[in-house]
């Protein structure tokens, strides 16, 4: 199958890697060659780890499956996956520029699939395919049907997800779907606990790791997701529901304004080397 992945950031590069690992021909697209090269480096580093673990024989053979281009229509594909910033204006621009009648999936974390379907040529062929970070490791894909998504499109995406070795779960088009509705409420409460000095960042994370058996604490996880991404998702949920339980905390906003976006910039709630 030929697949176009638009956005070569944290998620797009990982999604491109997943398809390449499964022998599909991938076009990875982003706004500049520098960003694409960074995406390639991330994929290469991840593939090196797979090689060390003996899960693949050759990094080059997998990398060869991925071509890169700033033109999102450079390859005629069977599936397009949008993984650009969590902003409606950016997604609208990208989705409306795809010149194809193939299925288009969005990796959005929180924006309504029904709303985004207004920007594509065939809303019945538009669906949410929500991967988790990092896509090559995480086995869940949340499949989100918009109001116009056809049964055929859903069936196809469920089949593709299984063929990638993932577990698809079908959910309906509600703000944050299942994953971010539950997760964002928890991350927000952890950030407010930090603001109020209930405990240090390490203290909050250790309580949640050892007490609730979470593999990562909520502040550590926020840094891992990217604080700008967390902030954008909370804003979408807050606007869509009007509920205080998603209102972005000021500490989060200020970290984002300061460019401290978590692991990807070397600092967020924690500092990274
Ligand atoms: P990111 O900031 O790492 O990457 C976004 C990429 O989109 C950047 O490389 C940017 O240059 C590119 N981009 C912006 N405008 C573009 C355009 N017009 N054409 C092509 N590329 C463009 O963000 P990340 O974390 O990869 O998130 C992408 C999407 O995935 C968002 O919708 C986010 O909500 C979702 N998501 C993020 C997860 C995470 O843990 N970070 C998990 C699951 C979904």
Short mmCIF file of C-alpha atoms and ligand atoms in Angstrom, two decimals:
data_model
loop_
_atom_site.label_atom_id
_atom_site.label_comp_id
_atom_site.label_asym_id
_atom_site.label_seq_id
_atom_site.Cartn_x
_atom_site.Cartn_y
_atom_site.Cartn_z
CA UNK A 1 0.00 0.00 0.00
CA UNK A 2 1.10 3.60 -0.57
CA UNK A 3 0.64 5.93 2.37
CA UNK A 4 1.16 9.67 2.74
CA UNK A 5 1.82 10.98 6.24
CA UNK A 6 1.58 14.76 6.62
CA UNK A 7 3.51 16.27 9.54
CA UNK A 8 6.95 14.88 10.44
CA UNK A 9 6.89 15.77 14.14
CA UNK A 10 6.65 13.44 17.13
CA UNK A 11 3.67 11.54 15.78
CA UNK A 12 4.01 11.81 12.00
CA UNK A 13 7.54 10.44 11.96
CA UNK A 14 6.49 7.56 14.23
CA UNK A 15 3.44 6.77 12.09
CA UNK A 16 5.59 6.80 8.93
CA UNK A 17 7.96 4.38 10.68
CA UNK A 18 5.10 2.01 11.59
CA UNK A 19 3.95 1.80 7.96
CA UNK A 20 7.52 1.39 6.65
CA UNK A 21 8.16 -1.39 9.19
CA UNK A 22 5.13 -3.14 7.66
CA UNK A 23 6.53 -2.84 4.14
CA UNK A 24 4.33 -0.01 2.89
CA UNK A 25 5.63 2.77 0.61
CA UNK A 26 5.49 5.97 2.64
CA UNK A 27 5.68 9.61 1.65
CA UNK A 28 6.40 11.82 4.67
CA UNK A 29 5.59 15.50 4.16
CA UNK A 30 6.17 18.65 6.20
CA UNK A 31 6.73 22.36 5.62
CA UNK A 32 10.53 22.33 5.30
CA UNK A 33 13.39 20.00 4.37
CA UNK A 34 15.05 20.72 7.74
CA UNK A 35 12.02 19.41 9.60
CA UNK A 36 11.87 16.40 7.29
CA UNK A 37 15.55 15.67 7.96
CA UNK A 38 14.90 15.83 11.70
CA UNK A 39 12.02 13.42 11.21
CA UNK A 40 14.33 11.07 9.33
CA UNK A 41 16.88 11.23 12.18
CA UNK A 42 14.19 10.34 14.73
CA UNK A 43 13.05 7.40 12.62
CA UNK A 44 16.64 6.22 12.15
CA UNK A 45 17.34 6.38 15.90
CA UNK A 46 14.21 4.40 16.64
CA UNK A 47 15.02 1.81 13.97
CA UNK A 48 18.56 1.42 15.40
CA UNK A 49 16.94 0.35 18.68
CA UNK A 50 14.74 -2.16 16.86
CA UNK A 51 17.88 -3.52 15.20
CA UNK A 52 19.75 -3.82 18.53
CA UNK A 53 16.81 -5.82 19.87
CA UNK A 54 16.93 -8.07 16.79
CA UNK A 55 13.47 -7.05 15.62
CA UNK A 56 14.69 -5.89 12.21
CA UNK A 57 17.72 -6.89 10.14
CA UNK A 58 18.49 -3.66 8.36
CA UNK A 59 17.74 -0.03 9.24
CA UNK A 60 18.42 1.02 5.63
CA UNK A 61 15.85 -1.42 4.19
CA UNK A 62 13.11 0.17 6.30
CA UNK A 63 14.31 3.74 5.72
CA UNK A 64 14.29 3.09 1.97
CA UNK A 65 10.52 2.70 2.16
CA UNK A 66 10.14 6.32 3.24
CA UNK A 67 10.46 9.18 0.78
CA UNK A 68 10.22 12.80 1.85
CA UNK A 69 8.76 15.83 0.14
CA UNK A 70 7.37 19.21 1.13
CA UNK A 71 4.62 18.70 -1.50
CA UNK A 72 1.82 16.73 0.17
CA UNK A 73 0.60 15.54 -3.24
CA UNK A 74 4.02 14.28 -4.42
CA UNK A 75 2.82 10.66 -4.31
CA UNK A 76 -0.60 9.25 -5.26
CA UNK A 77 -1.46 7.21 -2.16
CA UNK A 78 -4.12 4.73 -1.01
CA UNK A 79 -4.28 6.35 2.42
CA UNK A 80 -3.44 9.85 3.71
CA UNK A 81 -2.77 10.45 7.39
CA UNK A 82 -2.73 13.99 8.72
CA UNK A 83 -0.51 14.50 11.80
CA UNK A 84 0.12 18.26 11.83
CA UNK A 85 -0.31 20.66 14.77
CA UNK A 86 -3.47 20.39 16.88
CA UNK A 87 -4.89 23.63 15.43
CA UNK A 88 -8.03 23.78 13.34
CA UNK A 89 -6.62 26.42 10.94
CA UNK A 90 -3.50 24.33 10.23
CA UNK A 91 -5.50 21.12 9.78
CA UNK A 92 -8.03 22.88 7.55
CA UNK A 93 -5.26 24.16 5.30
CA UNK A 94 -3.61 20.74 5.00
CA UNK A 95 -6.81 18.70 4.56
CA UNK A 96 -8.18 21.00 1.88
CA UNK A 97 -4.93 20.70 -0.11
CA UNK A 98 -5.03 16.89 -0.44
CA UNK A 99 -5.87 16.14 -4.07
CA UNK A 100 -7.07 12.55 -3.83
CA UNK A 101 -10.23 10.51 -3.43
CA UNK A 102 -8.50 7.98 -1.17
CA UNK A 103 -9.32 7.58 2.54
CA UNK A 104 -8.02 10.44 4.66
CA UNK A 105 -7.40 9.82 8.35
CA UNK A 106 -6.54 12.40 10.99
CA UNK A 107 -4.41 11.72 14.04
CA UNK A 108 -6.11 14.55 15.95
CA UNK A 109 -6.23 14.11 19.73
CA UNK A 110 -9.27 16.23 20.37
CA UNK A 111 -10.74 18.05 17.38
CA UNK A 112 -14.13 16.85 16.13
CA UNK A 113 -13.88 14.47 13.17
CA UNK A 114 -17.29 15.64 11.95
CA UNK A 115 -16.07 19.24 12.01
CA UNK A 116 -12.80 18.46 10.19
CA UNK A 117 -14.70 16.41 7.58
CA UNK A 118 -15.98 19.71 6.15
CA UNK A 119 -12.51 20.35 4.73
CA UNK A 120 -12.10 17.15 2.70
CA UNK A 121 -13.53 16.15 -0.67
CA UNK A 122 -15.24 12.96 0.55
CA UNK A 123 -16.46 13.17 4.17
CA UNK A 124 -17.60 9.51 4.01
CA UNK A 125 -13.93 8.61 3.48
CA UNK A 126 -12.71 10.67 6.42
CA UNK A 127 -11.97 9.14 9.83
CA UNK A 128 -9.95 9.58 13.03
CA UNK A 129 -7.00 7.21 13.35
CA UNK A 130 -5.54 8.19 16.68
CA UNK A 131 -2.13 6.64 17.30
CA UNK A 132 -0.33 6.87 20.63
CA UNK A 133 3.16 8.06 21.43
CA UNK A 134 5.52 6.50 20.39
CA UNK A 135 3.56 4.93 17.51
CA UNK A 136 6.04 2.07 16.83
CA UNK A 137 5.72 0.87 20.44
CA UNK A 138 2.16 1.67 21.52
CA UNK A 139 -0.39 -0.89 20.40
CA UNK A 140 -3.64 1.09 20.64
CA UNK A 141 -5.31 2.95 17.79
CA UNK A 142 -8.48 4.85 18.69
CA UNK A 143 -10.68 4.78 15.59
CA UNK A 144 -13.05 7.72 15.57
CA UNK A 145 -16.07 7.84 13.29
CA UNK A 146 -17.43 11.22 12.26
CA UNK A 147 -21.13 11.66 11.42
CA UNK A 148 -20.47 11.04 7.73
CA UNK A 149 -17.80 8.31 8.00
CA UNK A 150 -19.02 5.23 6.07
CA UNK A 151 -19.06 1.66 7.40
CA UNK A 152 -16.73 0.73 4.54
CA UNK A 153 -14.14 3.34 5.54
CA UNK A 154 -14.31 2.24 9.19
CA UNK A 155 -13.94 -1.42 8.24
CA UNK A 156 -10.93 -0.65 6.06
CA UNK A 157 -9.16 1.35 8.76
CA UNK A 158 -9.87 -1.32 11.38
CA UNK A 159 -8.36 -3.92 9.02
CA UNK A 160 -5.31 -1.76 8.27
CA UNK A 161 -4.78 -1.13 12.00
CA UNK A 162 -4.85 -4.88 12.72
CA UNK A 163 -2.47 -5.55 9.83
CA UNK A 164 0.00 -3.15 11.50
CA UNK A 165 -0.16 -5.34 14.62
CA UNK A 166 -2.22 -2.75 16.51
CA UNK A 167 -5.43 -3.04 18.53
CA UNK A 168 -8.12 -0.75 17.15
CA UNK A 169 -10.94 0.48 19.41
CA UNK A 170 -13.93 2.20 17.80
CA UNK A 171 -15.16 5.28 19.62
CA UNK A 172 -17.64 8.03 18.83
CA UNK A 173 -16.95 11.65 18.00
CA UNK A 174 -17.03 13.31 21.43
CA UNK A 175 -14.49 15.90 22.67
CA UNK A 176 -11.22 14.11 23.47
CA UNK A 177 -12.77 10.76 22.47
CA UNK A 178 -12.06 8.32 25.33
CA UNK A 179 -8.31 8.72 25.72
CA UNK A 180 -7.89 12.46 26.08
CA UNK A 181 -11.18 13.03 27.86
CA UNK A 182 -9.90 10.89 30.72
CA UNK A 183 -6.19 11.72 30.39
CA UNK A 184 -6.48 15.53 30.16
CA UNK A 185 -8.67 15.73 33.26
CA UNK A 186 -5.96 13.80 35.12
CA UNK A 187 -3.02 15.81 33.74
CA UNK A 188 -4.79 19.07 34.58
CA UNK A 189 -5.42 17.99 38.16
CA UNK A 190 -1.77 16.95 38.53
CA UNK A 191 -0.57 20.33 37.20
CA UNK A 192 -2.88 22.16 39.61
CA UNK A 193 -1.62 19.99 42.50
CA UNK A 194 1.90 21.06 41.47
CA UNK A 195 0.84 24.75 41.30
CA UNK A 196 -0.69 24.53 44.76
CA UNK A 197 2.46 22.83 46.06
CA UNK A 198 0.66 19.73 47.28
CA UNK A 199 3.98 17.99 46.50
CA UNK A 200 7.01 18.43 44.24
CA UNK A 201 6.84 17.30 40.61
CA UNK A 202 8.79 14.17 41.56
CA UNK A 203 6.45 13.59 44.51
CA UNK A 204 3.29 13.82 42.38
CA UNK A 205 4.75 11.54 39.71
CA UNK A 206 6.00 8.99 42.24
CA UNK A 207 2.58 8.80 43.92
CA UNK A 208 0.90 8.09 40.60
CA UNK A 209 3.56 5.60 39.47
CA UNK A 210 3.87 3.57 42.64
CA UNK A 211 0.38 4.11 44.02
CA UNK A 212 -1.67 3.74 40.83
CA UNK A 213 0.71 1.55 38.90
CA UNK A 214 1.04 4.08 36.06
CA UNK A 215 4.24 3.54 34.03
CA UNK A 216 4.84 7.32 33.89
CA UNK A 217 3.75 10.05 36.28
CA UNK A 218 1.37 12.73 34.89
CA UNK A 219 3.95 15.57 34.80
CA UNK A 220 6.57 13.34 33.23
CA UNK A 221 3.94 12.22 30.73
CA UNK A 222 2.98 15.83 29.93
CA UNK A 223 6.65 16.59 29.15
CA UNK A 224 6.76 13.46 27.00
CA UNK A 225 3.63 14.37 25.01
CA UNK A 226 4.83 18.00 24.58
CA UNK A 227 3.42 20.81 26.73
CA UNK A 228 2.25 22.76 23.67
CA UNK A 229 0.32 19.71 22.51
CA UNK A 230 -1.21 19.23 25.99
CA UNK A 231 -2.10 22.94 26.08
CA UNK A 232 -3.71 22.82 22.62
CA UNK A 233 -5.72 19.71 23.49
CA UNK A 234 -6.97 21.22 26.77
CA UNK A 235 -7.99 24.38 24.91
CA UNK A 236 -10.00 22.38 22.37
CA UNK A 237 -11.71 20.37 25.14
CA UNK A 238 -12.39 23.49 27.20
CA UNK A 239 -13.89 25.33 24.21
CA UNK A 240 -15.94 22.33 23.08
CA UNK A 241 -17.36 21.38 26.49
CA UNK A 242 -17.21 24.66 28.43
CA UNK A 243 -16.24 22.50 31.38
CA UNK A 244 -13.77 23.80 33.97
CA UNK A 245 -12.34 20.31 34.24
CA UNK A 246 -10.40 20.98 31.02
CA UNK A 247 -9.42 24.65 31.61
CA UNK A 248 -5.64 24.88 30.91
CA UNK A 249 -3.76 25.76 34.14
CA UNK A 250 -1.72 29.01 34.10
CA UNK A 251 1.51 27.14 34.91
CA UNK A 252 1.05 25.11 31.74
CA UNK A 253 0.30 28.21 29.68
CA UNK A 254 3.39 30.01 31.01
CA UNK A 255 5.70 27.07 30.30
CA UNK A 256 4.38 27.01 26.73
CA UNK A 257 4.80 30.79 26.34
CA UNK A 258 8.39 30.41 27.62
CA UNK A 259 9.11 27.77 24.97
CA UNK A 260 9.60 25.11 27.65
CA UNK A 261 7.69 22.40 25.84
CA UNK A 262 9.01 19.31 27.67
CA UNK A 263 11.42 16.73 26.37
CA UNK A 264 11.53 18.05 22.82
CA UNK A 265 12.99 21.41 23.94
CA UNK A 266 15.04 20.06 26.88
CA UNK A 267 12.86 21.57 29.60
CA UNK A 268 9.27 21.44 30.85
CA UNK A 269 8.30 20.32 34.35
CA UNK A 270 11.74 18.66 34.35
CA UNK A 271 15.09 19.40 32.70
CA UNK A 272 16.51 16.98 30.11
CA UNK A 273 20.01 16.58 28.74
P1 LIG B 1 4.61 18.14 16.53
O1 LIG B 1 4.60 19.58 16.87
O2 LIG B 1 5.72 17.28 17.01
O3 LIG B 1 4.56 17.97 14.92
C1 LIG B 1 3.66 18.67 14.11
C2 LIG B 1 4.29 18.83 12.74
O4 LIG B 1 3.33 19.42 11.85
C3 LIG B 1 5.52 19.77 12.74
O5 LIG B 1 6.64 19.07 12.25
C4 LIG B 1 5.09 20.90 11.81
O6 LIG B 1 6.17 21.44 11.05
C5 LIG B 1 4.08 20.18 10.93
N1 LIG B 1 3.24 21.11 10.20
C6 LIG B 1 2.69 22.27 10.62
N2 LIG B 1 2.01 22.86 9.61
C7 LIG B 1 2.12 22.04 8.54
C8 LIG B 1 1.65 22.12 7.20
N3 LIG B 1 0.92 23.13 6.78
N4 LIG B 1 1.97 21.09 6.36
C9 LIG B 1 2.72 20.06 6.78
N5 LIG B 1 3.19 19.95 8.04
C10 LIG B 1 2.90 20.93 8.90
O7 LIG B 1 3.19 17.58 16.98
P2 LIG B 1 2.78 16.05 17.29
O8 LIG B 1 2.96 15.79 18.73
O9 LIG B 1 3.41 15.15 16.31
O10 LIG B 1 1.21 16.12 17.04
C11 LIG B 1 0.66 16.02 15.74
C12 LIG B 1 -0.81 15.60 15.85
O11 LIG B 1 -0.87 14.34 16.55
C13 LIG B 1 -1.68 16.57 16.64
O12 LIG B 1 -2.96 16.57 16.07
C14 LIG B 1 -1.69 15.95 18.03
O13 LIG B 1 -2.82 16.31 18.78
C15 LIG B 1 -1.72 14.46 17.68
N6 LIG B 1 -1.23 13.53 18.69
C16 LIG B 1 -0.12 13.83 19.47
C17 LIG B 1 0.32 12.92 20.42
C18 LIG B 1 1.53 13.20 21.24
O14 LIG B 1 1.78 12.45 22.21
N7 LIG B 1 2.33 14.20 20.94
C19 LIG B 1 -0.37 11.63 20.62
C20 LIG B 1 -1.46 11.38 19.71
C21 LIG B 1 -1.88 12.33 18.80
#
